[in-house]
Tab-separated table of C-alpha atoms in Angstrom:
chain	number	residue	atom	x	y	z
A	193	MET	CA	-43.399	32.066	22.661
A	194	LYS	CA	-44.267	29.076	20.566
A	195	ARG	CA	-44.026	31.206	17.499
A	196	MET	CA	-40.578	32.394	18.526
A	197	PHE	CA	-39.370	28.803	18.866
A	198	LEU	CA	-40.709	28.056	15.442
A	199	ALA	CA	-38.967	31.106	14.044
A	200	VAL	CA	-35.666	30.151	15.685
A	201	GLY	CA	-36.138	26.591	14.464
A	202	ALA	CA	-36.754	27.818	10.953
A	203	VAL	CA	-33.631	29.979	11.040
A	204	VAL	CA	-31.498	27.083	12.343
A	205	LEU	CA	-32.874	24.776	9.668
A	206	GLY	CA	-32.292	27.436	7.049
A	207	ILE	CA	-28.710	27.872	8.188
A	208	SER	CA	-27.971	24.160	8.132
A	209	ALA	CA	-29.491	23.842	4.671
A	210	GLY	CA	-27.423	26.848	3.664
A	211	ILE	CA	-24.267	25.198	4.986
A	212	ALA	CA	-24.831	22.151	2.810
A	213	ALA	CA	-25.192	24.342	-0.262
A	214	ASP	CA	-22.495	26.906	0.566
A	215	ASP	CA	-19.977	24.672	2.224
A	216	PRO	CA	-19.996	21.284	0.519
A	217	ILE	CA	-16.638	20.405	2.097
A	218	HIS	CA	-18.094	20.750	5.583
A	219	ALA	CA	-21.286	18.926	4.623
A	220	ARG	CA	-19.493	15.925	3.126
A	221	GLN	CA	-17.095	15.772	6.059
A	222	GLU	CA	-20.078	15.595	8.405
A	223	LEU	CA	-21.434	12.658	6.403
A	224	MET	CA	-18.072	10.925	6.594
A	225	LYS	CA	-17.882	11.564	10.333
A	226	ALA	CA	-21.246	9.879	10.730
A	227	ASN	CA	-19.947	6.930	8.688
A	228	GLY	CA	-16.877	6.765	10.901
A	229	GLN	CA	-18.985	6.659	14.037
A	230	ALA	CA	-21.195	3.976	12.488
A	231	ALA	CA	-18.149	1.924	11.494
A	232	LYS	CA	-16.683	2.330	14.963
A	233	ASN	CA	-19.856	0.954	16.579
A	234	VAL	CA	-19.877	-2.016	14.241
A	235	VAL	CA	-16.172	-2.781	14.637
A	236	ALA	CA	-16.654	-2.831	18.417
A	237	ILE	CA	-19.178	-5.645	17.937
A	238	LEU	CA	-16.937	-7.489	15.465
A	239	LYS	CA	-14.093	-7.333	17.968
A	240	GLY	CA	-16.314	-8.563	20.775
A	241	GLN	CA	-15.987	-5.297	22.717
A	242	ALA	CA	-19.706	-4.599	22.493
A	243	PRO	CA	-22.653	-6.997	22.455
A	244	PHE	CA	-24.350	-7.698	19.122
A	245	LYS	CA	-27.351	-5.432	18.587
A	246	LEU	CA	-29.226	-5.690	15.322
A	247	ALA	CA	-30.409	-2.075	15.701
A	248	THR	CA	-26.813	-0.791	15.823
A	249	VAL	CA	-25.898	-2.725	12.712
A	250	GLN	CA	-28.978	-1.562	10.826
A	251	ALA	CA	-28.397	2.046	11.862
A	252	ALA	CA	-24.846	1.816	10.505
A	253	LEU	CA	-26.055	0.453	7.170
A	254	LYS	CA	-28.694	3.187	6.938
A	255	THR	CA	-25.981	5.780	7.571
A	256	PHE	CA	-23.965	4.332	4.682
A	257	ILE	CA	-27.046	4.330	2.424
A	258	ASP	CA	-27.736	7.963	3.345
A	259	THR	CA	-24.153	8.885	2.447
A	260	ALA	CA	-24.342	7.037	-0.851
A	261	ASP	CA	-27.455	9.085	-1.660
A	262	LYS	CA	-26.218	12.496	-0.644
A	263	ALA	CA	-22.458	12.505	-1.112
A	264	PRO	CA	-22.170	12.601	-4.921
A	265	ALA	CA	-23.835	16.034	-4.975
A	266	LEU	CA	-21.389	17.377	-2.382
A	267	PHE	CA	-18.368	17.394	-4.670
A	268	PRO	CA	-19.224	20.291	-6.993
A	269	PRO	CA	-16.480	21.691	-9.257
A	270	GLY	CA	-14.175	23.954	-7.266
A	271	SER	CA	-14.662	22.133	-3.973
A	272	ASP	CA	-11.201	20.601	-4.326
A	273	LYS	CA	-9.845	23.827	-2.844
A	274	GLY	CA	-9.831	24.301	0.904
A	275	LYS	CA	-9.371	22.148	3.946
A	276	THR	CA	-10.047	18.815	2.295
A	277	HIS	CA	-8.353	15.476	1.752
A	278	ALA	CA	-10.257	15.016	-1.491
A	279	LEU	CA	-7.916	14.091	-4.353
A	280	PRO	CA	-8.118	15.697	-7.822
A	281	ALA	CA	-9.060	12.330	-9.368
A	282	ILE	CA	-12.601	12.890	-8.046
A	283	TRP	CA	-13.117	15.568	-10.664
A	284	THR	CA	-11.147	13.956	-13.464
A	285	ASP	CA	-12.833	10.567	-13.055
A	286	LYS	CA	-16.226	11.652	-11.824
A	287	SER	CA	-18.289	8.759	-13.157
A	288	ASP	CA	-16.032	6.148	-11.546
A	289	PHE	CA	-16.080	8.138	-8.296
A	290	GLU	CA	-19.867	8.196	-8.286
A	291	ALA	CA	-20.020	4.503	-9.178
A	292	HIS	CA	-18.213	3.802	-5.887
A	293	PHE	CA	-21.033	5.515	-3.967
A	294	ALA	CA	-23.617	3.623	-5.990
A	295	LYS	CA	-21.906	0.352	-5.063
A	296	LEU	CA	-21.734	1.336	-1.387
A	297	GLY	CA	-25.471	2.094	-1.451
A	298	ALA	CA	-26.381	-1.129	-3.249
A	299	ASP	CA	-24.155	-3.306	-1.043
A	300	SER	CA	-25.465	-1.684	2.125
A	301	LYS	CA	-29.078	-2.207	1.020
A	302	ALA	CA	-28.368	-5.852	0.226
A	303	ALA	CA	-26.710	-6.327	3.624
A	304	LEU	CA	-29.622	-4.629	5.358
A	305	ALA	CA	-31.950	-7.213	3.832
A	306	LYS	CA	-29.649	-10.152	4.574
A	307	ILE	CA	-28.431	-9.463	8.100
A	308	THR	CA	-30.855	-10.821	10.651
A	309	ASP	CA	-28.637	-12.178	13.404
A	310	GLU	CA	-25.071	-12.264	14.677
A	311	ALA	CA	-23.952	-14.997	12.283
A	312	SER	CA	-25.206	-13.227	9.162
A	313	PHE	CA	-23.744	-9.972	10.510
A	314	LYS	CA	-20.278	-11.516	10.847
A	315	ALA	CA	-20.485	-12.959	7.341
A	316	ASP	CA	-22.097	-10.115	5.429
A	317	PHE	CA	-20.962	-6.913	7.060
A	318	PRO	CA	-17.137	-6.940	6.724
A	319	PRO	CA	-17.152	-6.923	2.889
A	320	ILE	CA	-18.805	-3.470	3.028
A	321	PHE	CA	-15.575	-2.085	4.487
A	322	LYS	CA	-13.926	-2.918	1.181
A	323	ASP	CA	-16.174	-0.342	-0.454
A	324	CYS	CA	-14.821	2.280	1.959
A	325	GLY	CA	-11.243	1.257	1.203
A	326	SER	CA	-11.541	0.996	-2.551
A	327	CYS	CA	-12.939	4.516	-2.816
A	328	HIS	CA	-10.488	6.015	-0.318
A	329	GLN	CA	-7.649	4.325	-2.175
A	330	LYS	CA	-8.207	6.434	-5.253
A	331	TYR	CA	-9.930	9.525	-4.028
A	332	ARG	CA	-8.759	10.469	-0.554
A	333	ALA	CA	-5.282	11.593	0.538
A	334	LYS	CA	-3.642	10.099	3.582
A	335	GLU	CA	-3.579	11.930	6.900
A	336	GLN	CA	-2.202	15.464	6.645
B	20	MET	CA	49.068	20.896	-23.425
B	21	ARG	CA	50.266	19.156	-20.315
B	22	VAL	CA	47.272	20.491	-18.380
B	23	LEU	CA	44.872	19.209	-21.026
B	24	ALA	CA	46.474	15.769	-20.962
B	25	ALA	CA	46.184	15.739	-17.182
B	26	LEU	CA	42.497	16.693	-17.355
B	27	VAL	CA	41.749	13.998	-19.927
B	28	ALA	CA	43.581	11.449	-17.797
B	29	LEU	CA	41.632	12.559	-14.733
B	30	ALA	CA	38.311	12.306	-16.559
B	31	LEU	CA	39.258	8.846	-17.758
B	32	VAL	CA	40.171	7.707	-14.266
B	33	GLY	CA	36.880	9.159	-13.056
B	34	ALA	CA	34.881	7.321	-15.704
B	35	VAL	CA	36.624	4.030	-14.961
B	36	ALA	CA	36.110	4.515	-11.221
B	37	PHE	CA	32.400	5.250	-11.809
B	38	TRP	CA	32.081	2.144	-13.952
B	39	VAL	CA	33.792	-0.065	-11.381
B	40	LEU	CA	31.961	1.416	-8.398
B	41	THR	CA	28.564	1.072	-10.038
B	42	ALA	CA	28.935	-2.496	-11.334
B	43	PRO	CA	25.890	-4.624	-10.413
B	44	ALA	CA	26.706	-7.337	-7.870
B	45	GLU	CA	26.703	-10.994	-8.889
B	46	LEU	CA	24.155	-13.199	-7.138
B	47	ASP	CA	25.601	-15.086	-4.175
B	48	PRO	CA	26.283	-18.599	-5.611
B	49	LYS	CA	24.878	-20.213	-2.459
B	50	ILE	CA	21.541	-18.477	-3.080
B	51	ALA	CA	21.621	-19.393	-6.772
B	52	GLN	CA	22.184	-23.002	-5.721
B	53	ALA	CA	19.361	-22.921	-3.165
B	54	MET	CA	16.973	-21.425	-5.735
B	55	ARG	CA	17.400	-24.503	-7.927
B	56	GLU	CA	15.381	-26.636	-5.531
B	57	PRO	CA	11.674	-26.776	-6.279
B	58	GLY	CA	9.503	-24.242	-4.417
B	59	ASP	CA	6.099	-24.772	-2.823
B	60	ALA	CA	3.601	-22.654	-4.771
B	61	LYS	CA	0.942	-22.937	-2.072
B	62	ALA	CA	3.272	-21.546	0.578
B	63	GLY	CA	4.439	-19.000	-1.988
B	64	GLU	CA	0.940	-17.593	-2.311
B	65	LEU	CA	1.142	-16.417	1.302
B	66	VAL	CA	4.477	-14.715	0.580
B	67	PHE	CA	2.808	-13.111	-2.443
B	68	TRP	CA	0.035	-11.567	-0.350
B	69	ALA	CA	2.366	-10.612	2.502
B	70	GLY	CA	4.662	-8.997	-0.061
B	71	GLY	CA	1.906	-6.852	-1.505
B	72	CYS	CA	3.052	-7.724	-5.044
B	73	ALA	CA	-0.407	-7.235	-6.513
B	74	ALA	CA	-0.782	-3.808	-4.894
B	75	CYS	CA	1.744	-2.436	-7.389
B	76	HIS	CA	1.986	-4.930	-10.258
B	77	ALA	CA	-1.740	-5.565	-10.863
B	78	LYS	CA	-4.404	-3.120	-11.883
B	79	SER	CA	-7.245	-3.160	-9.386
B	80	GLY	CA	-9.786	-5.782	-10.261
B	81	ASP	CA	-8.039	-9.047	-11.054
B	82	LEU	CA	-5.105	-9.302	-8.670
B	83	SER	CA	-3.725	-12.427	-10.335
B	84	LYS	CA	-2.916	-10.542	-13.552
B	85	LEU	CA	0.467	-8.979	-12.911
B	86	GLY	CA	0.747	-7.110	-16.200
B	87	GLY	CA	1.959	-3.926	-14.475
B	88	GLY	CA	0.178	-1.369	-12.378
B	89	ALA	CA	-0.376	2.341	-12.048
B	90	ALA	CA	2.619	4.706	-12.140
B	91	LEU	CA	4.329	5.596	-8.877
B	92	ASN	CA	5.055	9.302	-8.820
B	93	THR	CA	8.321	9.577	-6.925
B	94	PRO	CA	10.191	12.831	-6.191
B	95	PHE	CA	12.574	11.827	-9.029
B	96	GLY	CA	9.860	11.321	-11.638
B	97	PRO	CA	7.240	8.676	-12.487
B	98	ILE	CA	8.066	4.959	-12.630
B	99	HIS	CA	5.765	2.203	-13.855
B	100	PRO	CA	5.688	-1.162	-12.059
B	101	PRO	CA	6.549	-3.640	-14.829
B	102	ASN	CA	4.872	-6.788	-16.056
B	103	ILE	CA	5.926	-9.654	-13.759
B	104	SER	CA	3.418	-12.157	-15.113
B	105	PRO	CA	4.804	-15.413	-16.562
B	106	ASP	CA	4.519	-14.119	-20.121
B	107	ARG	CA	7.764	-15.114	-21.860
B	108	GLU	CA	8.147	-11.955	-23.965
B	109	ASP	CA	6.609	-9.184	-21.890
B	110	GLY	CA	6.779	-10.624	-18.363
B	111	ILE	CA	9.311	-12.709	-16.462
B	112	GLY	CA	8.286	-16.117	-17.838
B	113	ALA	CA	11.682	-16.683	-19.457
B	114	TRP	CA	13.604	-15.928	-16.269
B	115	SER	CA	15.385	-18.564	-14.188
B	116	ALA	CA	14.736	-18.890	-10.466
B	117	ALA	CA	18.223	-17.482	-9.839
B	118	GLN	CA	17.490	-14.426	-11.995
B	119	PHE	CA	14.348	-13.864	-9.952
B	120	ALA	CA	16.361	-14.058	-6.715
B	121	HIS	CA	18.908	-11.643	-8.170
B	122	ALA	CA	16.135	-9.090	-8.767
B	123	LEU	CA	14.480	-9.714	-5.400
B	124	TYR	CA	17.664	-9.563	-3.314
B	125	ASP	CA	20.094	-7.387	-5.247
B	126	GLY	CA	17.831	-5.282	-7.452
B	127	VAL	CA	19.472	-6.592	-10.620
B	128	GLY	CA	17.324	-7.349	-13.673
B	129	ALA	CA	17.656	-10.187	-16.177
B	130	GLN	CA	19.888	-8.106	-18.467
B	131	GLY	CA	22.252	-7.488	-15.552
B	132	GLN	CA	20.982	-3.919	-15.181
B	133	HIS	CA	20.271	-2.128	-11.914
B	134	LEU	CA	16.624	-1.918	-10.941
B	135	TYR	CA	15.453	1.307	-9.374
B	136	PRO	CA	14.686	0.916	-5.659
B	137	ALA	CA	11.037	1.818	-6.254
B	138	PHE	CA	11.028	-1.984	-6.390
B	139	PRO	CA	11.469	-2.621	-2.663
B	140	TYR	CA	14.490	-4.957	-2.775
B	141	PRO	CA	16.076	-3.079	0.138
B	142	SER	CA	13.294	-4.732	2.168
B	143	TYR	CA	12.836	-7.937	0.176
B	144	ARG	CA	16.477	-8.868	0.831
B	145	HIS	CA	15.323	-9.582	4.393
B	146	MET	CA	13.213	-12.506	3.181
B	147	SER	CA	14.396	-16.094	3.620
B	148	VAL	CA	15.563	-17.982	0.533
B	149	VAL	CA	12.811	-20.527	1.162
B	150	ASP	CA	10.224	-17.736	0.905
B	151	ALA	CA	11.876	-16.398	-2.255
B	152	ARG	CA	11.811	-19.848	-3.819
B	153	ASN	CA	8.188	-20.447	-2.850
B	154	LEU	CA	7.171	-17.022	-4.152
B	155	TRP	CA	8.842	-17.786	-7.481
B	156	ALA	CA	6.953	-21.105	-7.666
B	157	PHE	CA	3.667	-19.303	-7.020
B	158	LEU	CA	4.281	-16.520	-9.543
B	159	ARG	CA	4.807	-19.204	-12.205
B	160	THR	CA	1.238	-20.453	-11.653
B	161	LEU	CA	-0.371	-17.090	-12.526
B	162	PRO	CA	-1.773	-16.313	-15.981
B	163	PRO	CA	0.608	-14.716	-18.518
B	164	VAL	CA	-0.350	-11.174	-19.468
B	165	LYS	CA	0.764	-9.207	-22.540
B	166	GLY	CA	2.047	-5.663	-22.540
B	167	ARG	CA	5.055	-3.761	-21.236
B	168	ALA	CA	5.320	-0.779	-18.924
B	169	PRO	CA	6.772	2.459	-20.314
B	170	PRO	CA	10.335	3.301	-19.151
B	171	PRO	CA	10.713	5.487	-16.053
B	172	GLY	CA	10.350	9.227	-16.578
B	173	PHE	CA	13.118	10.174	-14.155
B	174	ARG	CA	14.842	13.497	-14.578
B	175	PHE	CA	18.619	13.935	-14.832
B	176	PRO	CA	20.731	12.671	-13.067
B	177	PHE	CA	18.331	10.033	-11.745
B	178	ASN	CA	17.770	8.722	-15.264
B	179	ILE	CA	21.332	7.313	-15.264
B	180	ARG	CA	20.529	3.753	-14.323
B	181	ARG	CA	24.141	2.876	-13.659
B	182	ALA	CA	24.203	5.464	-10.851
B	183	VAL	CA	21.850	3.222	-8.867
B	184	GLY	CA	25.071	1.285	-8.147
B	185	ILE	CA	26.274	4.223	-6.057
B	186	TRP	CA	22.928	4.357	-4.280
B	187	LYS	CA	23.236	0.681	-3.419
B	188	ARG	CA	26.729	1.235	-1.997
B	189	LEU	CA	25.336	3.983	0.188
B	190	TYR	CA	22.159	2.345	1.411
B	191	LEU	CA	22.070	-1.430	0.994
B	192	SER	CA	23.096	-3.557	3.922
B	193	PRO	CA	25.232	-6.607	3.002
B	194	LEU	CA	23.037	-9.409	1.685
B	195	ASP	CA	22.423	-12.014	4.361
B	196	PRO	CA	18.955	-13.546	3.978
B	197	PRO	CA	17.570	-14.773	7.310
B	198	GLU	CA	16.609	-18.332	8.119
B	199	PRO	CA	12.864	-18.965	7.729
B	200	VAL	CA	10.821	-17.798	10.724
B	201	ALA	CA	7.965	-20.079	11.798
B	202	ALA	CA	4.596	-18.632	10.751
B	203	ALA	CA	2.783	-17.973	14.025
B	204	ASP	CA	0.995	-15.105	15.756
B	205	THR	CA	4.227	-13.987	17.404
B	206	ALA	CA	5.987	-10.619	17.414
B	207	ASP	CA	9.053	-12.404	16.048
B	208	PHE	CA	7.226	-13.516	12.910
B	209	GLY	CA	5.666	-10.043	12.774
B	210	ARG	CA	9.117	-8.447	12.704
B	211	TYR	CA	10.113	-10.779	9.886
B	212	LEU	CA	7.036	-9.765	7.873
B	213	VAL	CA	7.335	-6.039	8.586
B	214	GLN	CA	11.033	-5.804	7.715
B	215	GLY	CA	11.031	-8.228	4.810
B	216	ALA	CA	8.143	-9.169	2.558
B	217	GLY	CA	5.746	-6.595	4.046
B	218	HIS	CA	8.224	-3.795	3.235
B	219	CYS	CA	6.337	-1.418	5.569
B	220	GLY	CA	9.335	0.889	5.914
B	221	GLU	CA	9.323	1.713	2.205
B	222	CYS	CA	6.424	4.097	2.870
B	223	HIS	CA	6.453	4.565	6.646
B	224	THR	CA	10.180	5.286	7.127
B	225	PRO	CA	11.351	8.795	6.219
B	226	ARG	CA	13.993	9.125	3.485
B	227	ASP	CA	16.902	11.471	2.960
B	228	PHE	CA	17.364	13.660	-0.127
B	229	LEU	CA	18.706	10.754	-2.203
B	230	GLY	CA	15.797	8.533	-1.281
B	231	GLY	CA	17.662	6.393	1.237
B	232	MET	CA	15.676	5.234	4.257
B	233	ILE	CA	16.797	6.824	7.529
B	234	ALA	CA	17.269	3.712	9.658
B	235	SER	CA	17.265	5.563	12.980
B	236	LYS	CA	13.754	6.816	12.203
B	237	ALA	CA	12.350	3.486	11.017
B	238	LEU	CA	8.539	3.412	10.675
B	239	SER	CA	8.136	6.850	12.262
B	240	GLY	CA	6.049	8.211	9.380
B	241	ALA	CA	6.921	9.906	6.100
B	242	PRO	CA	5.324	12.154	3.489
B	243	VAL	CA	3.549	10.344	0.668
B	244	PRO	CA	5.822	10.706	-2.362
B	245	ASP	CA	2.990	11.297	-4.796
B	246	GLY	CA	0.326	13.721	-3.831
B	247	LYS	CA	-0.669	14.974	-0.428
B	248	GLY	CA	-0.620	13.526	3.035
B	249	LYS	CA	1.581	11.330	5.123
B	250	SER	CA	2.112	7.659	5.852
B	251	PRO	CA	1.585	7.668	9.610
B	252	ASN	CA	3.971	6.868	12.419
B	253	ILE	CA	3.568	3.145	13.166
B	254	THR	CA	6.234	2.828	15.850
B	255	PRO	CA	5.007	1.776	19.317
B	256	ALA	CA	5.042	5.494	20.231
B	257	GLY	CA	2.984	6.413	17.174
B	258	LEU	CA	0.494	3.647	17.909
B	259	SER	CA	0.370	4.310	21.653
B	260	LYS	CA	-3.399	4.808	21.583
B	261	TRP	CA	-3.978	1.593	19.667
B	262	SER	CA	-4.332	-1.881	21.112
B	263	VAL	CA	-2.988	-4.978	19.359
B	264	SER	CA	-6.538	-5.760	18.319
B	265	ASP	CA	-6.963	-2.214	16.934
B	266	ALA	CA	-3.880	-2.705	14.760
B	267	GLU	CA	-5.106	-6.094	13.644
B	268	THR	CA	-8.514	-4.676	12.693
B	269	ALA	CA	-6.858	-1.879	10.728
B	270	LEU	CA	-4.845	-4.448	8.767
B	271	SER	CA	-7.701	-6.882	8.180
B	272	LEU	CA	-10.703	-4.573	7.628
B	273	GLY	CA	-8.925	-1.310	6.865
B	274	ILE	CA	-10.793	0.406	9.712
B	275	THR	CA	-8.998	2.418	12.407
B	276	PRO	CA	-10.186	2.633	16.052
B	277	ASP	CA	-11.848	5.970	15.162
B	278	GLY	CA	-13.959	4.215	12.551
B	279	ASP	CA	-11.963	5.823	9.758
B	280	SER	CA	-11.086	3.720	6.764
B	281	LEU	CA	-7.530	3.503	5.464
B	282	GLY	CA	-7.061	5.044	2.063
B	283	ASP	CA	-4.547	5.750	-0.634
B	284	ALA	CA	-1.864	3.105	-1.151
B	285	MET	CA	-2.697	1.470	2.183
B	286	ALA	CA	-6.125	0.411	0.905
B	287	ALA	CA	-4.420	-1.761	-1.728
B	288	VAL	CA	-2.123	-3.168	0.950
B	289	VAL	CA	-5.133	-4.056	3.107
B	290	THR	CA	-6.703	-5.825	0.125
B	291	ASP	CA	-3.562	-7.956	-0.248
B	292	LEU	CA	-3.242	-8.605	3.496
B	293	GLY	CA	-6.881	-9.706	3.562
B	294	HIS	CA	-5.804	-12.943	1.857
B	295	LEU	CA	-3.540	-13.923	4.768
B	296	PRO	CA	-4.413	-16.096	7.772
B	297	LYS	CA	-5.406	-14.117	10.857
B	298	ALA	CA	-2.229	-15.212	12.665
B	299	TYR	CA	-0.118	-13.203	10.193
B	300	LEU	CA	-1.985	-9.990	10.972
B	301	THR	CA	-1.837	-10.679	14.714
B	302	ALA	CA	1.907	-11.205	14.331
B	303	ILE	CA	2.352	-7.853	12.563
B	304	ALA	CA	0.152	-6.098	15.130
B	305	ARG	CA	2.099	-7.639	18.024
B	306	TYR	CA	5.407	-6.585	16.525
B	307	LEU	CA	4.242	-3.017	15.858
B	308	LYS	CA	2.914	-2.765	19.418
B	309	ARG	CA	6.026	-4.436	20.937
């Protein structure tokens, strides 16, 4: 029985790994969904709709750092075709595109080190949203 | 022979009629007079950010350098936002305040030529003269930048600049700049910003085949002229799931209630709006959610 679980687990893992490799559009959209959820949690605190929790803020920053690590590899040539809002500039200006992820990663790491309480959160978190916007400005189409 | 003479006469009448109908308007002398008074550059900076000038006229990076921005790819061809820095040769440094008002309100350039309505004067004409004057004063404080934008790459017949005169007759409301509206977190000030300096309708209001905004469908969403996607519906119906504070957060941080971040041209708008006092964004949010 235990062995069967392991086997099923291995298959599931294999499939999810396969999805990342075979379906980069889906994989990068999942990363962006996670970012969206993280941003939503943080905005709720900024707006005073949820109490400040350092763990929530740190989890959000770690999600951004994870994206900055993984996302650049999820835009292989040819993945501009399909159900995607990705703009062609990603592939014509690849180094600038990747620099945006590098900046998101670096800024999120710096914020993770700096944010210790509600005051530092309110000062140091919002600028990260500019990284989202500046990349989406050039590389993502508006709603379909 | 008689027929030929008649045709020539008809063509001549047509040409004269075209010339008369497309003549650029003179600036209202009352506005020219009012523009002579000194403006308040500090107040003008707020008009500058509300107007999103940098979003089009600056390259990203240094938003105070208005040497001209990236091309706008319209359905009629590409057009390049020009240099509006105070450089005397390449920018608008040699202009008078009245010439600036003429461009802002009537879409007429310093040589008396029509400006294409990619420059949002159909919206800017809903700004008060005090705001126009203050904006001019602020623009004069920015650093001069060298370089000129290439001419528009419009296809025929849209490359006939004079024909913009016909467009104006079709789509421009009579010029009647409003009195200044007190800057406060009210829906009334929000309306003033949305319809005037903010020029939200230029992207969010659908246009007809000649590029005129369809007033009855104001702010109900429109396809992005260049590339894919859509500027969303920002009428109260379109924003029914948003609260005032959601709209304010979207404008200040660029983050929607779903945690999505605004992209494309709106990201540059958010960058500009980020320089405004919170009350301005609350005002816009309150008006949109009216």
